[in-house]
Short mmCIF file of C-alpha atoms in Angstrom, two decimals:
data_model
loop_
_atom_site.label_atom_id
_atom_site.label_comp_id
_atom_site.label_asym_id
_atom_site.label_seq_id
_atom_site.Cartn_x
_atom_site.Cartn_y
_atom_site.Cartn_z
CA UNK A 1 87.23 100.53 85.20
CA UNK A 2 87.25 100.14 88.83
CA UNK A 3 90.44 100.62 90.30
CA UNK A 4 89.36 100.10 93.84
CA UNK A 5 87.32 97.11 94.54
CA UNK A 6 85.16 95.82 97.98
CA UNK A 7 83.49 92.73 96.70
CA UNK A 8 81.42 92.61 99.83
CA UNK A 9 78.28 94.77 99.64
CA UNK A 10 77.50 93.62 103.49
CA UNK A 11 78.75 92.08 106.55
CA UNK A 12 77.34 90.90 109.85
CA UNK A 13 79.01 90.35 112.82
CA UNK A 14 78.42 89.61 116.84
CA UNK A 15 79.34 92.18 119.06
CA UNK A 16 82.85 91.44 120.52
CA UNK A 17 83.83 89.17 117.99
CA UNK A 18 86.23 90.44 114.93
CA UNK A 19 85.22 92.56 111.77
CA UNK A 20 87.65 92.20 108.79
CA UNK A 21 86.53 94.24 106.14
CA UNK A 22 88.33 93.75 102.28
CA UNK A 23 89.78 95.50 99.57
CA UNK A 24 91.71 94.92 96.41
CA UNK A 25 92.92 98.09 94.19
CA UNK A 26 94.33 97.40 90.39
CA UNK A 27 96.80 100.74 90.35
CA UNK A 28 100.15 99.95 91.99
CA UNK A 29 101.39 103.61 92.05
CA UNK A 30 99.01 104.21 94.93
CA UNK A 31 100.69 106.16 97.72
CA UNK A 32 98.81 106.01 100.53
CA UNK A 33 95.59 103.40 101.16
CA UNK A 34 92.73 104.82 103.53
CA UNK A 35 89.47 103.78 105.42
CA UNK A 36 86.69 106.14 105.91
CA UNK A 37 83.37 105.62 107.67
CA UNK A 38 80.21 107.03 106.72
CA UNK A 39 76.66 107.07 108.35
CA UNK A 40 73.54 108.08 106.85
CA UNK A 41 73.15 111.68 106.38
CA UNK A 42 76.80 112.28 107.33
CA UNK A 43 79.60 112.62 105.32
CA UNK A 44 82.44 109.96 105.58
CA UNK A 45 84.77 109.99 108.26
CA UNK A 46 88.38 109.10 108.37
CA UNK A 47 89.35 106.39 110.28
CA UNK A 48 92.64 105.20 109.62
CA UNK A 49 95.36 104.79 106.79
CA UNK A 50 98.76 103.24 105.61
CA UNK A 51 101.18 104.59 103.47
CA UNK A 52 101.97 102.08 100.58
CA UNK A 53 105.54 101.42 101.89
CA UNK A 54 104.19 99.87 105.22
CA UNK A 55 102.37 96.59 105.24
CA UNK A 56 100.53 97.72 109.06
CA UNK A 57 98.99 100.03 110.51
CA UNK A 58 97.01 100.19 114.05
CA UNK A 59 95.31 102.42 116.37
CA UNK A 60 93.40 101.44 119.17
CA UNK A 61 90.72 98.39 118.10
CA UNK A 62 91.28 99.46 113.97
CA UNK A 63 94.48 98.02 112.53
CA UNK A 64 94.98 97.98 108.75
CA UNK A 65 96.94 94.95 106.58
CA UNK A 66 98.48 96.06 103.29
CA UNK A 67 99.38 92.92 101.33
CA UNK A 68 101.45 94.75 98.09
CA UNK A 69 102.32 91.68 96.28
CA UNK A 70 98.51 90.59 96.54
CA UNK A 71 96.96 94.45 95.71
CA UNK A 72 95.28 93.53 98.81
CA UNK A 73 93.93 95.57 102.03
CA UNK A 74 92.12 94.89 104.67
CA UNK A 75 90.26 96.37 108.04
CA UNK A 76 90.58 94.54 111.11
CA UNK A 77 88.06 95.82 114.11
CA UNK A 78 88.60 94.05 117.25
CA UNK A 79 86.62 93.71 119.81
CA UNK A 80 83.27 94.89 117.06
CA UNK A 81 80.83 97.15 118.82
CA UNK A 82 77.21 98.15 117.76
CA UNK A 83 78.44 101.58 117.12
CA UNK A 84 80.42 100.90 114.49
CA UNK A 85 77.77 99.83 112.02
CA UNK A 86 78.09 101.90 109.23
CA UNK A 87 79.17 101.80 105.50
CA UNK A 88 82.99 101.40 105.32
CA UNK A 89 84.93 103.04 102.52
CA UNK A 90 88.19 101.61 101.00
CA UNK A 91 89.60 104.52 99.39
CA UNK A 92 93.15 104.72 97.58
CA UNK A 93 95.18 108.29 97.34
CA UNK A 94 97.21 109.57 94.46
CA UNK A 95 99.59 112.38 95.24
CA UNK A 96 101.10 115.02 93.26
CA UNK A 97 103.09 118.37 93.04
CA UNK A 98 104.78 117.78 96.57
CA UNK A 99 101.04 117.12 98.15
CA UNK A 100 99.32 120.40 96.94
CA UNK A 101 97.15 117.95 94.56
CA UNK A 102 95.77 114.70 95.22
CA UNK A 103 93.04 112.44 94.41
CA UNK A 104 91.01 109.81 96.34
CA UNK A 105 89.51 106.79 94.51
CA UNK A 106 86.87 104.74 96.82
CA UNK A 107 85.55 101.19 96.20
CA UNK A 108 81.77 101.03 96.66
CA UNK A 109 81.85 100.48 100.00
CA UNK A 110 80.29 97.70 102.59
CA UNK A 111 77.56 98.10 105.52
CA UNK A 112 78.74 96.53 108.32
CA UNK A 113 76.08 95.72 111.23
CA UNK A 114 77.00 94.45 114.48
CA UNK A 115 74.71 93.22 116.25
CA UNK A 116 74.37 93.18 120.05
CA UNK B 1 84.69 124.92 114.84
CA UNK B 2 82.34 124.10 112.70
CA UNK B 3 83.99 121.89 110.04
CA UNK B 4 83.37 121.44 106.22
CA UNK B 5 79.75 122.73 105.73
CA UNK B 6 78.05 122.51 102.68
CA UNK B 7 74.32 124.09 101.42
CA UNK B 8 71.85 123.24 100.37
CA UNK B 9 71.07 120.10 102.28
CA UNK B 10 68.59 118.69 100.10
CA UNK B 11 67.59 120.29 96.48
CA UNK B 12 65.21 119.09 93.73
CA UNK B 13 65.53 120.58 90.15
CA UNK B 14 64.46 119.80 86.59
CA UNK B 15 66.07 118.30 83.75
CA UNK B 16 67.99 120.92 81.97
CA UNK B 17 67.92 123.60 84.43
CA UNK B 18 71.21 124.40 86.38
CA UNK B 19 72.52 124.48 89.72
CA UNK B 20 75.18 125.60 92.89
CA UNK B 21 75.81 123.98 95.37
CA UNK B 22 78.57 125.46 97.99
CA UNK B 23 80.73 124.31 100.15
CA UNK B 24 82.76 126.20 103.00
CA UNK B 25 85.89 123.88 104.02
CA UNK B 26 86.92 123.13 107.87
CA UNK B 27 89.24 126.59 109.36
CA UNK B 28 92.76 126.19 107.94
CA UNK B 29 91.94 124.43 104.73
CA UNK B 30 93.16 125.65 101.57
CA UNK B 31 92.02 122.74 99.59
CA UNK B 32 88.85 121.60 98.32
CA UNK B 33 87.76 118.80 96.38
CA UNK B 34 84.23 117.56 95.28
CA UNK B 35 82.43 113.83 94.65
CA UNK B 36 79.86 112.40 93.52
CA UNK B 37 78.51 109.73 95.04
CA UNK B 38 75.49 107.94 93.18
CA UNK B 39 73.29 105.56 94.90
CA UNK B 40 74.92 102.30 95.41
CA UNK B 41 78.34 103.79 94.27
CA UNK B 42 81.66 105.18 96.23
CA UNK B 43 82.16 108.82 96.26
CA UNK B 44 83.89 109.74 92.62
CA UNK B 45 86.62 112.44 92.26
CA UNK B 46 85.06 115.38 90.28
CA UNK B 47 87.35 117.80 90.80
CA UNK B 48 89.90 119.48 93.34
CA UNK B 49 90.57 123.38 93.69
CA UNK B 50 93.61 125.24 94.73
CA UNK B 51 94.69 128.81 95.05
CA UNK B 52 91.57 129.14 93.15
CA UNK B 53 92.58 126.89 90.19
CA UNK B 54 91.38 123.60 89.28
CA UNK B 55 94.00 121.27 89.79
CA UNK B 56 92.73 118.08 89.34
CA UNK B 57 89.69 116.84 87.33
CA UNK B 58 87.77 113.20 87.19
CA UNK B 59 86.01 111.79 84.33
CA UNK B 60 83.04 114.00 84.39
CA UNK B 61 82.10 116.12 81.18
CA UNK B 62 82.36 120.00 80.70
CA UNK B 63 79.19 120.76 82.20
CA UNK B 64 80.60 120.12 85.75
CA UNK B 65 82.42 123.28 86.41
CA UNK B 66 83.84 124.98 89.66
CA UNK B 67 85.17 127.96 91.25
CA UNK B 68 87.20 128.31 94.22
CA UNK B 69 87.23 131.91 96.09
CA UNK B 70 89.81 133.71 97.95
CA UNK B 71 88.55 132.63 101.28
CA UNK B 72 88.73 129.29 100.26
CA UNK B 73 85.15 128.28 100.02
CA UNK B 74 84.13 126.92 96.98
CA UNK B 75 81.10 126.73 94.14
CA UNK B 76 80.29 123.44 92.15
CA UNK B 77 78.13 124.22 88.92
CA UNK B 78 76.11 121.83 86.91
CA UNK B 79 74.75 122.83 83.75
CA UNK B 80 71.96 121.57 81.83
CA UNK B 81 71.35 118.97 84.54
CA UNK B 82 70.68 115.65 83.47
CA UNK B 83 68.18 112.31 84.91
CA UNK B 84 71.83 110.43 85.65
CA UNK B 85 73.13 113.52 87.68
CA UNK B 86 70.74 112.47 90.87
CA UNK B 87 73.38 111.91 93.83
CA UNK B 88 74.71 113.31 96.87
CA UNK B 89 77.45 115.74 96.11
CA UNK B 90 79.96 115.60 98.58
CA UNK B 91 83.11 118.58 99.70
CA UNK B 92 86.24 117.66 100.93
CA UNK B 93 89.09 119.93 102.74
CA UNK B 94 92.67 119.33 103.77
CA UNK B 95 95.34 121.12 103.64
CA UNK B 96 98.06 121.19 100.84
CA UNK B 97 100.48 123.76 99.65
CA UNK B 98 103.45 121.80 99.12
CA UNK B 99 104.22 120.12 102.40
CA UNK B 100 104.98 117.25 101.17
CA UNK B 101 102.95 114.78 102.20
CA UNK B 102 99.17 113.83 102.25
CA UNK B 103 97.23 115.44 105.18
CA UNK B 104 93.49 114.38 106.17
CA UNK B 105 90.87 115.35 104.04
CA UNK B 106 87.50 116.16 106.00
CA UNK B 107 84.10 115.51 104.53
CA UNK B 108 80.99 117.66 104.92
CA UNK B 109 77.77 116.02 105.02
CA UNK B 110 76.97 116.71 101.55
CA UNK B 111 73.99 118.11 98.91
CA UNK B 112 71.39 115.75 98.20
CA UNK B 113 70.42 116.59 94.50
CA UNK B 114 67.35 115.18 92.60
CA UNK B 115 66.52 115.92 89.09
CA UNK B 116 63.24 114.98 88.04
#
């Protein structure tokens, strides 16, 4: 039962044009969605989140959309640049006992490639 | 500082024999958590340890055990190991202990394990 869900295996995009990478979860008791970057032979890398109770989230050319009613994220990247090909992770956070316990469920993830 | 570091790098066993991997978590961490990310798949939620206990387990069966030690570094286990159990193990830190909200967790680069 996947609970986290990026129906896009792959994406291609031009260099300085938009990236807008999906996401739709099942469990609405999610607190807090996140994106994480990985490259190969690297572990993934954070890159930005939104707490459940926000429907935005931006920082610098990465902005996050949470659309609640819809179980829907998404990752905007504006302008795209060849360095951020990579796989991106979707990954939703459960939170317990005040923060001391928590659990991150990821979707399967989607290679993005931008090409110059 | 040198992050969440994890060893072996790579490691190739046979079916039914048993393994460690380790994992030492970024300086200031008191919380580790492990995945397992098969080919194709997101990272899955094995397990999270704190103050030495396990506090949180995924769907994975008895022979995936743990152990977290005093200086916070940590020891996944894997018992008679299995074809299926091919994947890259990954580590995770952050720090917990009641504050009260989600901080970042921090990936290492993760254990490459084959079992042939």
């Amino acid at each position: 039962d996947q609970q986290v869900k990026q129906n896009s295996p792959s994406l291609s995009v031009q260099e300085g044009r938009i990236s807008i990478l999906n996401c739709d979860y099942t469990n609405s008791m999610f607190d807090y969605f996140l994106w994480y970057k990985k490259y190969p032979a690297e572990g993934p890398t954070f890159l930005i989140s939104i707490s459940s109770i926000k429907d935005k989230n931006e920082d610098g050319r990465f902005t996050v959309f949470l659309n609640k009613s819809a179980k829907h994220l998404s990752l905007h990247i504006v302008p795209s640049q060849p360095g951020d090909s990579a796989v991106y992770f979707c990954a939703a956070l459960s939170v317990w006992s005040g923060g001391s316990n928590y659990k991150l469920t990821f979707g399967k993830g989607t290679l993005l490639t931008v090409n110059p | 500082d040198a992050g969440v570091t994890q060893s072996p790098t790579h490691l190739i066993k046979t079916r039914g024999q048993q393994v460690t991997l380790r994992c030492s978590p970024k300086s200031g961490h008191d919380t580790v958590s492990w995945y397992q990310q098969a080919l194709g798949q997101g990272p899955q939620f094995i397990f999270q340890y704190y103050e030495e206990e396990e506090r949180q387990r995924g769907n994975f069966p008895d022979r995936f055990s743990g152990h977290q030690f005093p200086n916070y570094s940590s020891e996944l286990n894997v018992n008679a190991l299995l074809l299926g159990d091919s994947a890259l193990y990954l580590c995770a830190s952050s720090l917990a202990g009641g504050r009260g909200r989600y901080t970042e967790a921090f990936f290492g680069q993760g254990t490459r394990l084959t079992v042939v």
